[in-house]
Amino acid sequence: MSPDNQPKPASPTIVAQQRHLLETLPFSDRQDFEDAHRGFIAALEPGVVRNSEGRVVWDNDSYDFLAGDAPDTVNPSLWRQSQLNAIQGLFEVVPGLYQVRGLDLSVISFVEGDRGVFVIDPLISAETAAAALALYREHRGDRPVTGVLYTHSHADHFAGVRGVVDQADVDSGEVPIVAPAGFTSHAVAENVYAGTAMGRRAGYMYGAALDRGPQGQVGAGLGQTTSTGTVTLIPPTIEIAKTGEELTVDGIRMVFQMAPGSEAPAELHIHFPHLRALCMAENATHVLHNILTIRGALVRDPHAWARYLSDAIELFGDSTDVVFASHHWPTWGHERAMTFLIEQRDLYAYLHDQTLRLINQGLTGPEIAEVFQMPPALENAWHARGYYGSVSHNVKAIYQRYLGWYDGHPANLWPHPPAAAGKRYLDYMGGADAVVDKAAASFAEGDFRWVAEVLSHVMFAEPDHAGARVLLADTFEQLGYGSENGTWRCAYLSAAHELRHGGFGTPASPAAPDLFAQLTPEQWFDAIAIRVDGPRAWDQRIVIDVEFTDRAEVHRLTLSNGVVSHTQVIGQAAPDARLRLPLPALALLMTGRLQPDGFAEAGVEIGGDASALGRLLGLLDAVDPDFAIVTP
Ligand SMILES: [Zn+2]
């Protein structure tokens, strides 16, 4: 490998930036370290979790390099956050309430009841959740799990559920599974629509292909990274729908506050009156969270988010002495807990209100991001810093939420796409070599943002230009070293990695049959519709009636003008074919795991023109989980 392709040290510009941060941020405030260690009972030793085949699905010990002072290649503020996130073990929050932290991206909480233990948010993988429960039981007794609660519809809060509870105990009614209303459809919906693209981009966001270390992945701000074990889901048996609703499980009384459309589309907060403890799910953590995650998603609503935090203070503040969440460490003491919630509330409210103020002065997203300043009190509150969300990308998200992608300037209404623009830029700027020479000078001056922009034009016009490729990789690397945001660092370093070593695609994620099993017929038909290759399909017309033998439903699928639409109203006209099958067989058919020779065994019958089904499936495009990002 050419030495050019190796990671480089931090440039003088980045070294100076890191020193400046060390002098200006309140590093002498060590309260978070005190809190992150408070109540420590025991760690998992070694801090490694394997699956049944022996493959490592979590390795917290790989972050042992975080001991000591920040190296020049890591933003010292992010280094500090990663040190905190890597503190691993079982902790007592208050007697009767325990957490295991540092065994996944998220945190699992245990509330002790009359007979056993109630579990909140069982991590991402069955293996890490099981390891956390085992660690808890080792020190708190072999208590049975008497209930599970998912605070919201993101996988890091439910997907390890089979590691803590058996399906049979749920089916028998022995163990309730509690979640906010709308949980299941939101939990699976993201996989249906833009899931492939989100998966590829998530690989950048969490640095999945990067080595861990001072020149690689150091953490993701919200937690260190995601575990890679078995993703599971047991649907809720109790759905909570109203603020003020109460539930008692195993003698544990819980009072709920609904927070839909905040950090997740289905989310709730829980107050435990007997513990004077308030669980804020993921709406008040030790980061500025994402209004729009950089893997891509629908834009969240910071206005509602701030409102829910105000309401939580009003509803539960007087009877709360500790606030905890499903990421990071708790905040103890009534005064401190309220200050924390007020600052978190003000954080999202300030972002929202000030972005709109500037929008109405005519500023666009990038302009607002450049001038936006947080109030000094929030700037100096560690929990309000941008380790996961950032002020920069959140204000652009708020712009997007209210005004969309177009900034109102007609030059941006119809621009050339990157490759076509790149060729024209190079032509005007004297060719690729001249641009790379100039970029090298800008690199030496530390203007990495500009170098990234101009060299991206070269990469899209002349992707084989070796000098541009090397310098662009070095540039992304410096931007990564400088980033306070964990996901920005991962994204920049992932881009450098791909320029140096080629695309890493989407790191294999284990199949999740539990999630597929929860898709509704409508979601499956949507999944079919968005895979139709429009141009190949636009002259075809196919009508197939689908009768689900495991539910009394008939749907009509109609392909016309390149669109598959579905309806439960069946017209007079006869379909081309009629398909009878159980819903799980549709999943197999759609994912290519069921061929015609297996139809009889899978309970699939087809009447009428059987070739119609083959013609429809033949018009579906394969998704591309390996698409290029930094090259054309
Ligand atoms: Zn989470």
PDB file of N, CA and C in Angstrom, residues 365-457:
ATOM      1  N   GLY A 365     -30.368  27.878   5.109  1.00  0.00           N
ATOM      2  CA  GLY A 365     -29.827  26.905   6.062  1.00  0.00           C
ATOM      3  C   GLY A 365     -28.332  27.054   6.317  1.00  0.00           C
ATOM      4  N   PRO A 366     -27.496  27.009   5.250  1.00  0.00           N
ATOM      5  CA  PRO A 366     -26.056  27.131   5.480  1.00  0.00           C
ATOM      6  C   PRO A 366     -25.668  28.467   6.109  1.00  0.00           C
ATOM      7  N   GLU A 367     -26.401  29.529   5.775  1.00  0.00           N
ATOM      8  CA  GLU A 367     -26.100  30.848   6.365  1.00  0.00           C
ATOM      9  C   GLU A 367     -26.452  30.868   7.854  1.00  0.00           C
ATOM     10  N   ILE A 368     -27.592  30.277   8.192  1.00  0.00           N
ATOM     11  CA  ILE A 368     -27.986  30.230   9.601  1.00  0.00           C
ATOM     12  C   ILE A 368     -26.969  29.392  10.392  1.00  0.00           C
ATOM     13  N   ALA A 369     -26.586  28.254   9.819  1.00  0.00           N
ATOM     14  CA  ALA A 369     -25.639  27.363  10.507  1.00  0.00           C
ATOM     15  C   ALA A 369     -24.339  28.097  10.833  1.00  0.00           C
ATOM     16  N   GLU A 370     -23.937  29.019   9.973  1.00  0.00           N
ATOM     17  CA  GLU A 370     -22.663  29.705  10.149  1.00  0.00           C
ATOM     18  C   GLU A 370     -22.717  30.781  11.234  1.00  0.00           C
ATOM     19  N   VAL A 371     -23.879  31.414  11.390  1.00  0.00           N
ATOM     20  CA  VAL A 371     -23.955  32.530  12.358  1.00  0.00           C
ATOM     21  C   VAL A 371     -24.597  32.130  13.686  1.00  0.00           C
ATOM     22  N   PHE A 372     -25.221  30.955  13.714  1.00  0.00           N
ATOM     23  CA  PHE A 372     -26.020  30.577  14.886  1.00  0.00           C
ATOM     24  C   PHE A 372     -25.127  30.395  16.108  1.00  0.00           C
ATOM     25  N   GLN A 373     -25.525  31.019  17.213  1.00  0.00           N
ATOM     26  CA  GLN A 373     -24.786  30.834  18.458  1.00  0.00           C
ATOM     27  C   GLN A 373     -25.731  30.463  19.580  1.00  0.00           C
ATOM     28  N   MET A 374     -25.336  29.442  20.337  1.00  0.00           N
ATOM     29  CA  MET A 374     -26.120  29.057  21.499  1.00  0.00           C
ATOM     30  C   MET A 374     -25.851  30.046  22.631  1.00  0.00           C
ATOM     31  N   PRO A 375     -26.818  30.249  23.515  1.00  0.00           N
ATOM     32  CA  PRO A 375     -26.559  31.084  24.697  1.00  0.00           C
ATOM     33  C   PRO A 375     -25.370  30.496  25.476  1.00  0.00           C
ATOM     34  N   PRO A 376     -24.529  31.350  26.079  1.00  0.00           N
ATOM     35  CA  PRO A 376     -23.339  30.837  26.782  1.00  0.00           C
ATOM     36  C   PRO A 376     -23.663  29.766  27.822  1.00  0.00           C
ATOM     37  N   ALA A 377     -24.797  29.889  28.511  1.00  0.00           N
ATOM     38  CA  ALA A 377     -25.130  28.902  29.551  1.00  0.00           C
ATOM     39  C   ALA A 377     -25.309  27.507  28.929  1.00  0.00           C
ATOM     40  N   LEU A 378     -25.866  27.458  27.723  1.00  0.00           N
ATOM     41  CA  LEU A 378     -26.048  26.159  27.066  1.00  0.00           C
ATOM     42  C   LEU A 378     -24.746  25.710  26.403  1.00  0.00           C
ATOM     43  N   GLU A 379     -24.015  26.662  25.872  1.00  0.00           N
ATOM     44  CA  GLU A 379     -22.713  26.391  25.254  1.00  0.00           C
ATOM     45  C   GLU A 379     -21.789  25.690  26.264  1.00  0.00           C
ATOM     46  N   ASN A 380     -21.914  26.078  27.524  1.00  0.00           N
ATOM     47  CA  ASN A 380     -21.028  25.531  28.563  1.00  0.00           C
ATOM     48  C   ASN A 380     -21.661  24.398  29.364  1.00  0.00           C
ATOM     49  N   ALA A 381     -22.849  23.982  28.985  1.00  0.00           N
ATOM     50  CA  ALA A 381     -23.476  22.809  29.625  1.00  0.00           C
ATOM     51  C   ALA A 381     -23.076  21.595  28.781  1.00  0.00           C
ATOM     52  N   TRP A 382     -22.299  20.702  29.361  1.00  0.00           N
ATOM     53  CA  TRP A 382     -21.771  19.576  28.577  1.00  0.00           C
ATOM     54  C   TRP A 382     -22.879  18.780  27.906  1.00  0.00           C
ATOM     55  N   HIS A 383     -24.016  18.608  28.621  1.00  0.00           N
ATOM     56  CA  HIS A 383     -25.078  17.766  28.052  1.00  0.00           C
ATOM     57  C   HIS A 383     -25.758  18.402  26.852  1.00  0.00           C
ATOM     58  N   ALA A 384     -25.506  19.686  26.617  1.00  0.00           N
ATOM     59  CA  ALA A 384     -26.174  20.372  25.510  1.00  0.00           C
ATOM     60  C   ALA A 384     -25.278  20.476  24.269  1.00  0.00           C
ATOM     61  N   ARG A 385     -24.109  19.856  24.315  1.00  0.00           N
ATOM     62  CA  ARG A 385     -23.194  19.997  23.174  1.00  0.00           C
ATOM     63  C   ARG A 385     -23.509  18.967  22.088  1.00  0.00           C
ATOM     64  N   GLY A 386     -23.035  19.284  20.896  1.00  0.00           N
ATOM     65  CA  GLY A 386     -23.453  18.533  19.717  1.00  0.00           C
ATOM     66  C   GLY A 386     -22.651  17.283  19.435  1.00  0.00           C
ATOM     67  N   TYR A 387     -22.771  16.295  20.295  1.00  0.00           N
ATOM     68  CA  TYR A 387     -22.029  15.045  20.070  1.00  0.00           C
ATOM     69  C   TYR A 387     -22.750  14.104  19.115  1.00  0.00           C
ATOM     70  N   TYR A 388     -24.059  14.290  18.964  1.00  0.00           N
ATOM     71  CA  TYR A 388     -24.851  13.369  18.135  1.00  0.00           C
ATOM     72  C   TYR A 388     -25.603  14.183  17.081  1.00  0.00           C
ATOM     73  N   GLY A 389     -26.500  15.069  17.540  1.00  0.00           N
ATOM     74  CA  GLY A 389     -26.951  16.129  16.653  1.00  0.00           C
ATOM     75  C   GLY A 389     -25.882  17.211  16.680  1.00  0.00           C
ATOM     76  N   SER A 390     -26.006  18.213  15.810  1.00  0.00           N
ATOM     77  CA  SER A 390     -25.119  19.375  15.902  1.00  0.00           C
ATOM     78  C   SER A 390     -25.973  20.595  15.621  1.00  0.00           C
ATOM     79  N   VAL A 391     -25.539  21.748  16.122  1.00  0.00           N
ATOM     80  CA  VAL A 391     -26.247  22.992  15.792  1.00  0.00           C
ATOM     81  C   VAL A 391     -26.288  23.133  14.278  1.00  0.00           C
ATOM     82  N   SER A 392     -25.158  22.849  13.625  1.00  0.00           N
ATOM     83  CA  SER A 392     -25.047  23.049  12.183  1.00  0.00           C
ATOM     84  C   SER A 392     -26.084  22.236  11.418  1.00  0.00           C
ATOM     85  N   HIS A 393     -26.133  20.921  11.651  1.00  0.00           N
ATOM     86  CA  HIS A 393     -27.088  20.165  10.816  1.00  0.00           C
ATOM     87  C   HIS A 393     -28.512  20.247  11.350  1.00  0.00           C
ATOM     88  N   ASN A 394     -28.670  20.581  12.640  1.00  0.00           N
ATOM     89  CA  ASN A 394     -30.034  20.722  13.149  1.00  0.00           C
ATOM     90  C   ASN A 394     -30.731  21.981  12.627  1.00  0.00           C
ATOM     91  N   VAL A 395     -30.014  23.094  12.503  1.00  0.00           N
ATOM     92  CA  VAL A 395     -30.706  24.294  11.996  1.00  0.00           C
ATOM     93  C   VAL A 395     -31.076  24.096  10.519  1.00  0.00           C
ATOM     94  N   LYS A 396     -30.252  23.366   9.774  1.00  0.00           N
ATOM     95  CA  LYS A 396     -30.618  23.071   8.378  1.00  0.00           C
ATOM     96  C   LYS A 396     -31.850  22.160   8.343  1.00  0.00           C
ATOM     97  N   ALA A 397     -31.945  21.262   9.316  1.00  0.00           N
ATOM     98  CA  ALA A 397     -33.109  20.373   9.388  1.00  0.00           C
ATOM     99  C   ALA A 397     -34.378  21.175   9.678  1.00  0.00           C
ATOM    100  N   ILE A 398     -34.254  22.182  10.536  1.00  0.00           N
ATOM    101  CA  ILE A 398     -35.427  23.007  10.857  1.00  0.00           C
ATOM    102  C   ILE A 398     -35.838  23.809   9.619  1.00  0.00           C
ATOM    103  N   TYR A 399     -34.833  24.323   8.907  1.00  0.00           N
ATOM    104  CA  TYR A 399     -35.120  25.000   7.625  1.00  0.00           C
ATOM    105  C   TYR A 399     -35.878  24.031   6.713  1.00  0.00           C
ATOM    106  N   GLN A 400     -35.354  22.793   6.620  1.00  0.00           N
ATOM    107  CA  GLN A 400     -35.984  21.789   5.757  1.00  0.00           C
ATOM    108  C   GLN A 400     -37.415  21.497   6.203  1.00  0.00           C
ATOM    109  N   ARG A 401     -37.608  21.425   7.516  1.00  0.00           N
ATOM    110  CA  ARG A 401     -38.947  21.098   8.023  1.00  0.00           C
ATOM    111  C   ARG A 401     -39.977  22.136   7.604  1.00  0.00           C
ATOM    112  N   TYR A 402     -39.554  23.424   7.652  1.00  0.00           N
ATOM    113  CA  TYR A 402     -40.514  24.477   7.349  1.00  0.00           C
ATOM    114  C   TYR A 402     -40.524  24.893   5.886  1.00  0.00           C
ATOM    115  N   LEU A 403     -39.356  24.838   5.210  1.00  0.00           N
ATOM    116  CA  LEU A 403     -39.289  25.396   3.854  1.00  0.00           C
ATOM    117  C   LEU A 403     -38.822  24.403   2.793  1.00  0.00           C
ATOM    118  N   GLY A 404     -38.275  23.281   3.197  1.00  0.00           N
ATOM    119  CA  GLY A 404     -37.887  22.282   2.191  1.00  0.00           C
ATOM    120  C   GLY A 404     -36.497  22.482   1.634  1.00  0.00           C
ATOM    121  N   TRP A 405     -36.181  21.723   0.589  1.00  0.00           N
ATOM    122  CA  TRP A 405     -34.811  21.691   0.073  1.00  0.00           C
ATOM    123  C   TRP A 405     -34.443  22.964  -0.672  1.00  0.00           C
ATOM    124  N   TYR A 406     -35.418  23.678  -1.203  1.00  0.00           N
ATOM    125  CA  TYR A 406     -35.128  24.810  -2.087  1.00  0.00           C
ATOM    126  C   TYR A 406     -34.936  26.076  -1.253  1.00  0.00           C
ATOM    127  N   ASP A 407     -33.831  26.769  -1.484  1.00  0.00           N
ATOM    128  CA  ASP A 407     -33.532  27.948  -0.673  1.00  0.00           C
ATOM    129  C   ASP A 407     -34.125  29.237  -1.239  1.00  0.00           C
ATOM    130  N   GLY A 408     -34.905  29.109  -2.312  1.00  0.00           N
ATOM    131  CA  GLY A 408     -35.568  30.292  -2.847  1.00  0.00           C
ATOM    132  C   GLY A 408     -34.769  31.025  -3.904  1.00  0.00           C
ATOM    133  N   HIS A 409     -33.492  30.649  -4.081  1.00  0.00           N
ATOM    134  CA  HIS A 409     -32.651  31.300  -5.080  1.00  0.00           C
ATOM    135  C   HIS A 409     -32.748  30.513  -6.385  1.00  0.00           C
ATOM    136  N   PRO A 410     -33.254  31.134  -7.469  1.00  0.00           N
ATOM    137  CA  PRO A 410     -33.487  30.361  -8.691  1.00  0.00           C
ATOM    138  C   PRO A 410     -32.227  29.709  -9.285  1.00  0.00           C
ATOM    139  N   ALA A 411     -31.041  30.204  -8.940  1.00  0.00           N
ATOM    140  CA  ALA A 411     -29.834  29.516  -9.420  1.00  0.00           C
ATOM    141  C   ALA A 411     -29.771  28.098  -8.852  1.00  0.00           C
ATOM    142  N   ASN A 412     -30.442  27.907  -7.719  1.00  0.00           N
ATOM    143  CA  ASN A 412     -30.439  26.588  -7.075  1.00  0.00           C
ATOM    144  C   ASN A 412     -31.684  25.770  -7.390  1.00  0.00           C
ATOM    145  N   LEU A 413     -32.510  26.297  -8.315  1.00  0.00           N
ATOM    146  CA  LEU A 413     -33.740  25.587  -8.665  1.00  0.00           C
ATOM    147  C   LEU A 413     -33.461  24.449  -9.643  1.00  0.00           C
ATOM    148  N   TRP A 414     -32.432  24.628 -10.465  1.00  0.00           N
ATOM    149  CA  TRP A 414     -32.217  23.670 -11.561  1.00  0.00           C
ATOM    150  C   TRP A 414     -30.717  23.512 -11.841  1.00  0.00           C
ATOM    151  N   PRO A 415     -29.942  23.199 -10.805  1.00  0.00           N
ATOM    152  CA  PRO A 415     -28.491  23.095 -11.025  1.00  0.00           C
ATOM    153  C   PRO A 415     -28.134  21.766 -11.690  1.00  0.00           C
ATOM    154  N   HIS A 416     -26.919  21.703 -12.270  1.00  0.00           N
ATOM    155  CA  HIS A 416     -26.431  20.427 -12.777  1.00  0.00           C
ATOM    156  C   HIS A 416     -26.158  19.482 -11.611  1.00  0.00           C
ATOM    157  N   PRO A 417     -26.329  18.173 -11.829  1.00  0.00           N
ATOM    158  CA  PRO A 417     -25.940  17.216 -10.788  1.00  0.00           C
ATOM    159  C   PRO A 417     -24.412  17.139 -10.676  1.00  0.00           C
ATOM    160  N   PRO A 418     -23.885  16.463  -9.626  1.00  0.00           N
ATOM    161  CA  PRO A 418     -22.458  16.575  -9.303  1.00  0.00           C
ATOM    162  C   PRO A 418     -21.488  16.264 -10.445  1.00  0.00           C
ATOM    163  N   ALA A 419     -21.681  15.190 -11.202  1.00  0.00           N
ATOM    164  CA  ALA A 419     -20.695  14.856 -12.241  1.00  0.00           C
ATOM    165  C   ALA A 419     -20.690  15.910 -13.345  1.00  0.00           C
ATOM    166  N   ALA A 420     -21.880  16.323 -13.768  1.00  0.00           N
ATOM    167  CA  ALA A 420     -21.967  17.320 -14.838  1.00  0.00           C
ATOM    168  C   ALA A 420     -21.427  18.671 -14.349  1.00  0.00           C
ATOM    169  N   ALA A 421     -21.722  19.040 -13.121  1.00  0.00           N
ATOM    170  CA  ALA A 421     -21.200  20.295 -12.579  1.00  0.00           C
ATOM    171  C   ALA A 421     -19.686  20.206 -12.445  1.00  0.00           C
ATOM    172  N   GLY A 422     -19.193  19.059 -11.963  1.00  0.00           N
ATOM    173  CA  GLY A 422     -17.757  18.893 -11.770  1.00  0.00           C
ATOM    174  C   GLY A 422     -16.979  19.113 -13.053  1.00  0.00           C
ATOM    175  N   LYS A 423     -17.430  18.536 -14.134  1.00  0.00           N
ATOM    176  CA  LYS A 423     -16.745  18.717 -15.425  1.00  0.00           C
ATOM    177  C   LYS A 423     -16.680  20.190 -15.797  1.00  0.00           C
ATOM    178  N   ARG A 424     -17.781  20.902 -15.594  1.00  0.00           N
ATOM    179  CA  ARG A 424     -17.830  22.323 -15.955  1.00  0.00           C
ATOM    180  C   ARG A 424     -16.934  23.164 -15.025  1.00  0.00           C
ATOM    181  N   TYR A 425     -16.943  22.862 -13.749  1.00  0.00           N
ATOM    182  CA  TYR A 425     -16.053  23.585 -12.822  1.00  0.00           C
ATOM    183  C   TYR A 425     -14.602  23.399 -13.253  1.00  0.00           C
ATOM    184  N   LEU A 426     -14.211  22.163 -13.545  1.00  0.00           N
ATOM    185  CA  LEU A 426     -12.817  21.898 -13.910  1.00  0.00           C
ATOM    186  C   LEU A 426     -12.454  22.657 -15.169  1.00  0.00           C
ATOM    187  N   ASP A 427     -13.387  22.673 -16.113  1.00  0.00           N
ATOM    188  CA  ASP A 427     -13.165  23.373 -17.365  1.00  0.00           C
ATOM    189  C   ASP A 427     -12.892  24.864 -17.104  1.00  0.00           C
ATOM    190  N   TYR A 428     -13.675  25.477 -16.238  1.00  0.00           N
ATOM    191  CA  TYR A 428     -13.511  26.898 -15.933  1.00  0.00           C
ATOM    192  C   TYR A 428     -12.251  27.166 -15.091  1.00  0.00           C
ATOM    193  N   MET A 429     -11.882  26.154 -14.273  1.00  0.00           N
ATOM    194  CA  MET A 429     -10.811  26.371 -13.296  1.00  0.00           C
ATOM    195  C   MET A 429      -9.456  25.900 -13.810  1.00  0.00           C
ATOM    196  N   GLY A 430      -9.401  25.507 -15.071  1.00  0.00           N
ATOM    197  CA  GLY A 430      -8.106  25.164 -15.660  1.00  0.00           C
ATOM    198  C   GLY A 430      -7.720  23.703 -15.550  1.00  0.00           C
ATOM    199  N   GLY A 431      -8.692  22.826 -15.317  1.00  0.00           N
ATOM    200  CA  GLY A 431      -8.422  21.395 -15.327  1.00  0.00           C
ATOM    201  C   GLY A 431      -8.110  20.839 -13.947  1.00  0.00           C
ATOM    202  N   ALA A 432      -8.156  19.518 -13.856  1.00  0.00           N
ATOM    203  CA  ALA A 432      -8.040  18.839 -12.563  1.00  0.00           C
ATOM    204  C   ALA A 432      -6.704  19.127 -11.886  1.00  0.00           C
ATOM    205  N   ASP A 433      -5.597  19.065 -12.646  1.00  0.00           N
ATOM    206  CA  ASP A 433      -4.284  19.253 -12.012  1.00  0.00           C
ATOM    207  C   ASP A 433      -4.181  20.635 -11.362  1.00  0.00           C
ATOM    208  N   ALA A 434      -4.677  21.643 -12.078  1.00  0.00           N
ATOM    209  CA  ALA A 434      -4.607  23.002 -11.540  1.00  0.00           C
ATOM    210  C   ALA A 434      -5.449  23.121 -10.265  1.00  0.00           C
ATOM    211  N   VAL A 435      -6.617  22.464 -10.262  1.00  0.00           N
ATOM    212  CA  VAL A 435      -7.476  22.526  -9.074  1.00  0.00           C
ATOM    213  C   VAL A 435      -6.790  21.829  -7.898  1.00  0.00           C
ATOM    214  N   VAL A 436      -6.169  20.676  -8.175  1.00  0.00           N
ATOM    215  CA  VAL A 436      -5.507  19.942  -7.091  1.00  0.00           C
ATOM    216  C   VAL A 436      -4.338  20.762  -6.525  1.00  0.00           C
ATOM    217  N   ASP A 437      -3.596  21.448  -7.401  1.00  0.00           N
ATOM    218  CA  ASP A 437      -2.496  22.306  -6.918  1.00  0.00           C
ATOM    219  C   ASP A 437      -3.015  23.390  -5.978  1.00  0.00           C
ATOM    220  N   LYS A 438      -4.079  24.039  -6.429  1.00  0.00           N
ATOM    221  CA  LYS A 438      -4.660  25.102  -5.589  1.00  0.00           C
ATOM    222  C   LYS A 438      -5.192  24.522  -4.283  1.00  0.00           C
ATOM    223  N   ALA A 439      -5.814  23.327  -4.398  1.00  0.00           N
ATOM    224  CA  ALA A 439      -6.393  22.697  -3.210  1.00  0.00           C
ATOM    225  C   ALA A 439      -5.300  22.348  -2.206  1.00  0.00           C
ATOM    226  N   ALA A 440      -4.125  21.951  -2.721  1.00  0.00           N
ATOM    227  CA  ALA A 440      -3.016  21.611  -1.820  1.00  0.00           C
ATOM    228  C   ALA A 440      -2.606  22.847  -1.012  1.00  0.00           C
ATOM    229  N   ALA A 441      -2.634  24.004  -1.662  1.00  0.00           N
ATOM    230  CA  ALA A 441      -2.293  25.243  -0.953  1.00  0.00           C
ATOM    231  C   ALA A 441      -3.345  25.556   0.110  1.00  0.00           C
ATOM    232  N   SER A 442      -4.616  25.361  -0.240  1.00  0.00           N
ATOM    233  CA  SER A 442      -5.686  25.608   0.738  1.00  0.00           C
ATOM    234  C   SER A 442      -5.602  24.610   1.890  1.00  0.00           C
ATOM    235  N   PHE A 443      -5.219  23.372   1.573  1.00  0.00           N
ATOM    236  CA  PHE A 443      -5.032  22.354   2.617  1.00  0.00           C
ATOM    237  C   PHE A 443      -3.966  22.824   3.605  1.00  0.00           C
ATOM    238  N   ALA A 444      -2.856  23.326   3.060  1.00  0.00           N
ATOM    239  CA  ALA A 444      -1.763  23.794   3.919  1.00  0.00           C
ATOM    240  C   ALA A 444      -2.216  24.940   4.812  1.00  0.00           C
ATOM    241  N   GLU A 445      -3.154  25.735   4.315  1.00  0.00           N
ATOM    242  CA  GLU A 445      -3.692  26.835   5.121  1.00  0.00           C
ATOM    243  C   GLU A 445      -4.779  26.359   6.086  1.00  0.00           C
ATOM    244  N   GLY A 446      -5.190  25.084   5.967  1.00  0.00           N
ATOM    245  CA  GLY A 446      -6.186  24.542   6.897  1.00  0.00           C
ATOM    246  C   GLY A 446      -7.625  24.803   6.495  1.00  0.00           C
ATOM    247  N   ASP A 447      -7.837  25.198   5.230  1.00  0.00           N
ATOM    248  CA  ASP A 447      -9.221  25.462   4.802  1.00  0.00           C
ATOM    249  C   ASP A 447      -9.850  24.166   4.279  1.00  0.00           C
ATOM    250  N   PHE A 448     -10.031  23.227   5.193  1.00  0.00           N
ATOM    251  CA  PHE A 448     -10.433  21.875   4.789  1.00  0.00           C
ATOM    252  C   PHE A 448     -11.845  21.821   4.211  1.00  0.00           C
ATOM    253  N   ARG A 449     -12.732  22.660   4.712  1.00  0.00           N
ATOM    254  CA  ARG A 449     -14.108  22.639   4.186  1.00  0.00           C
ATOM    255  C   ARG A 449     -14.098  22.999   2.701  1.00  0.00           C
ATOM    256  N   TRP A 450     -13.275  23.973   2.338  1.00  0.00           N
ATOM    257  CA  TRP A 450     -13.213  24.399   0.940  1.00  0.00           C
ATOM    258  C   TRP A 450     -12.533  23.338   0.076  1.00  0.00           C
ATOM    259  N   VAL A 451     -11.477  22.756   0.604  1.00  0.00           N
ATOM    260  CA  VAL A 451     -10.772  21.713  -0.155  1.00  0.00           C
ATOM    261  C   VAL A 451     -11.727  20.543  -0.429  1.00  0.00           C
ATOM    262  N   ALA A 452     -12.514  20.172   0.564  1.00  0.00           N
ATOM    263  CA  ALA A 452     -13.466  19.068   0.374  1.00  0.00           C
ATOM    264  C   ALA A 452     -14.445  19.403  -0.746  1.00  0.00           C
ATOM    265  N   GLU A 453     -14.866  20.662  -0.787  1.00  0.00           N
ATOM    266  CA  GLU A 453     -15.845  21.047  -1.811  1.00  0.00           C
ATOM    267  C   GLU A 453     -15.240  21.017  -3.212  1.00  0.00           C
ATOM    268  N   VAL A 454     -14.082  21.646  -3.378  1.00  0.00           N
ATOM    269  CA  VAL A 454     -13.530  21.710  -4.749  1.00  0.00           C
ATOM    270  C   VAL A 454     -13.030  20.343  -5.203  1.00  0.00           C
ATOM    271  N   LEU A 455     -12.434  19.578  -4.297  1.00  0.00           N
ATOM    272  CA  LEU A 455     -11.939  18.265  -4.724  1.00  0.00           C
ATOM    273  C   LEU A 455     -13.086  17.285  -4.987  1.00  0.00           C
ATOM    274  N   SER A 456     -14.238  17.516  -4.392  1.00  0.00           N
ATOM    275  CA  SER A 456     -15.387  16.675  -4.737  1.00  0.00           C
ATOM    276  C   SER A 456     -15.802  16.920  -6.186  1.00  0.00           C
ATOM    277  N   HIS A 457     -15.637  18.146  -6.660  1.00  0.00           N
ATOM    278  CA  HIS A 457     -15.881  18.398  -8.093  1.00  0.00           C
ATOM    279  C   HIS A 457     -14.917  17.574  -8.939  1.00  0.00           C
TER     280      HIS A 457
END
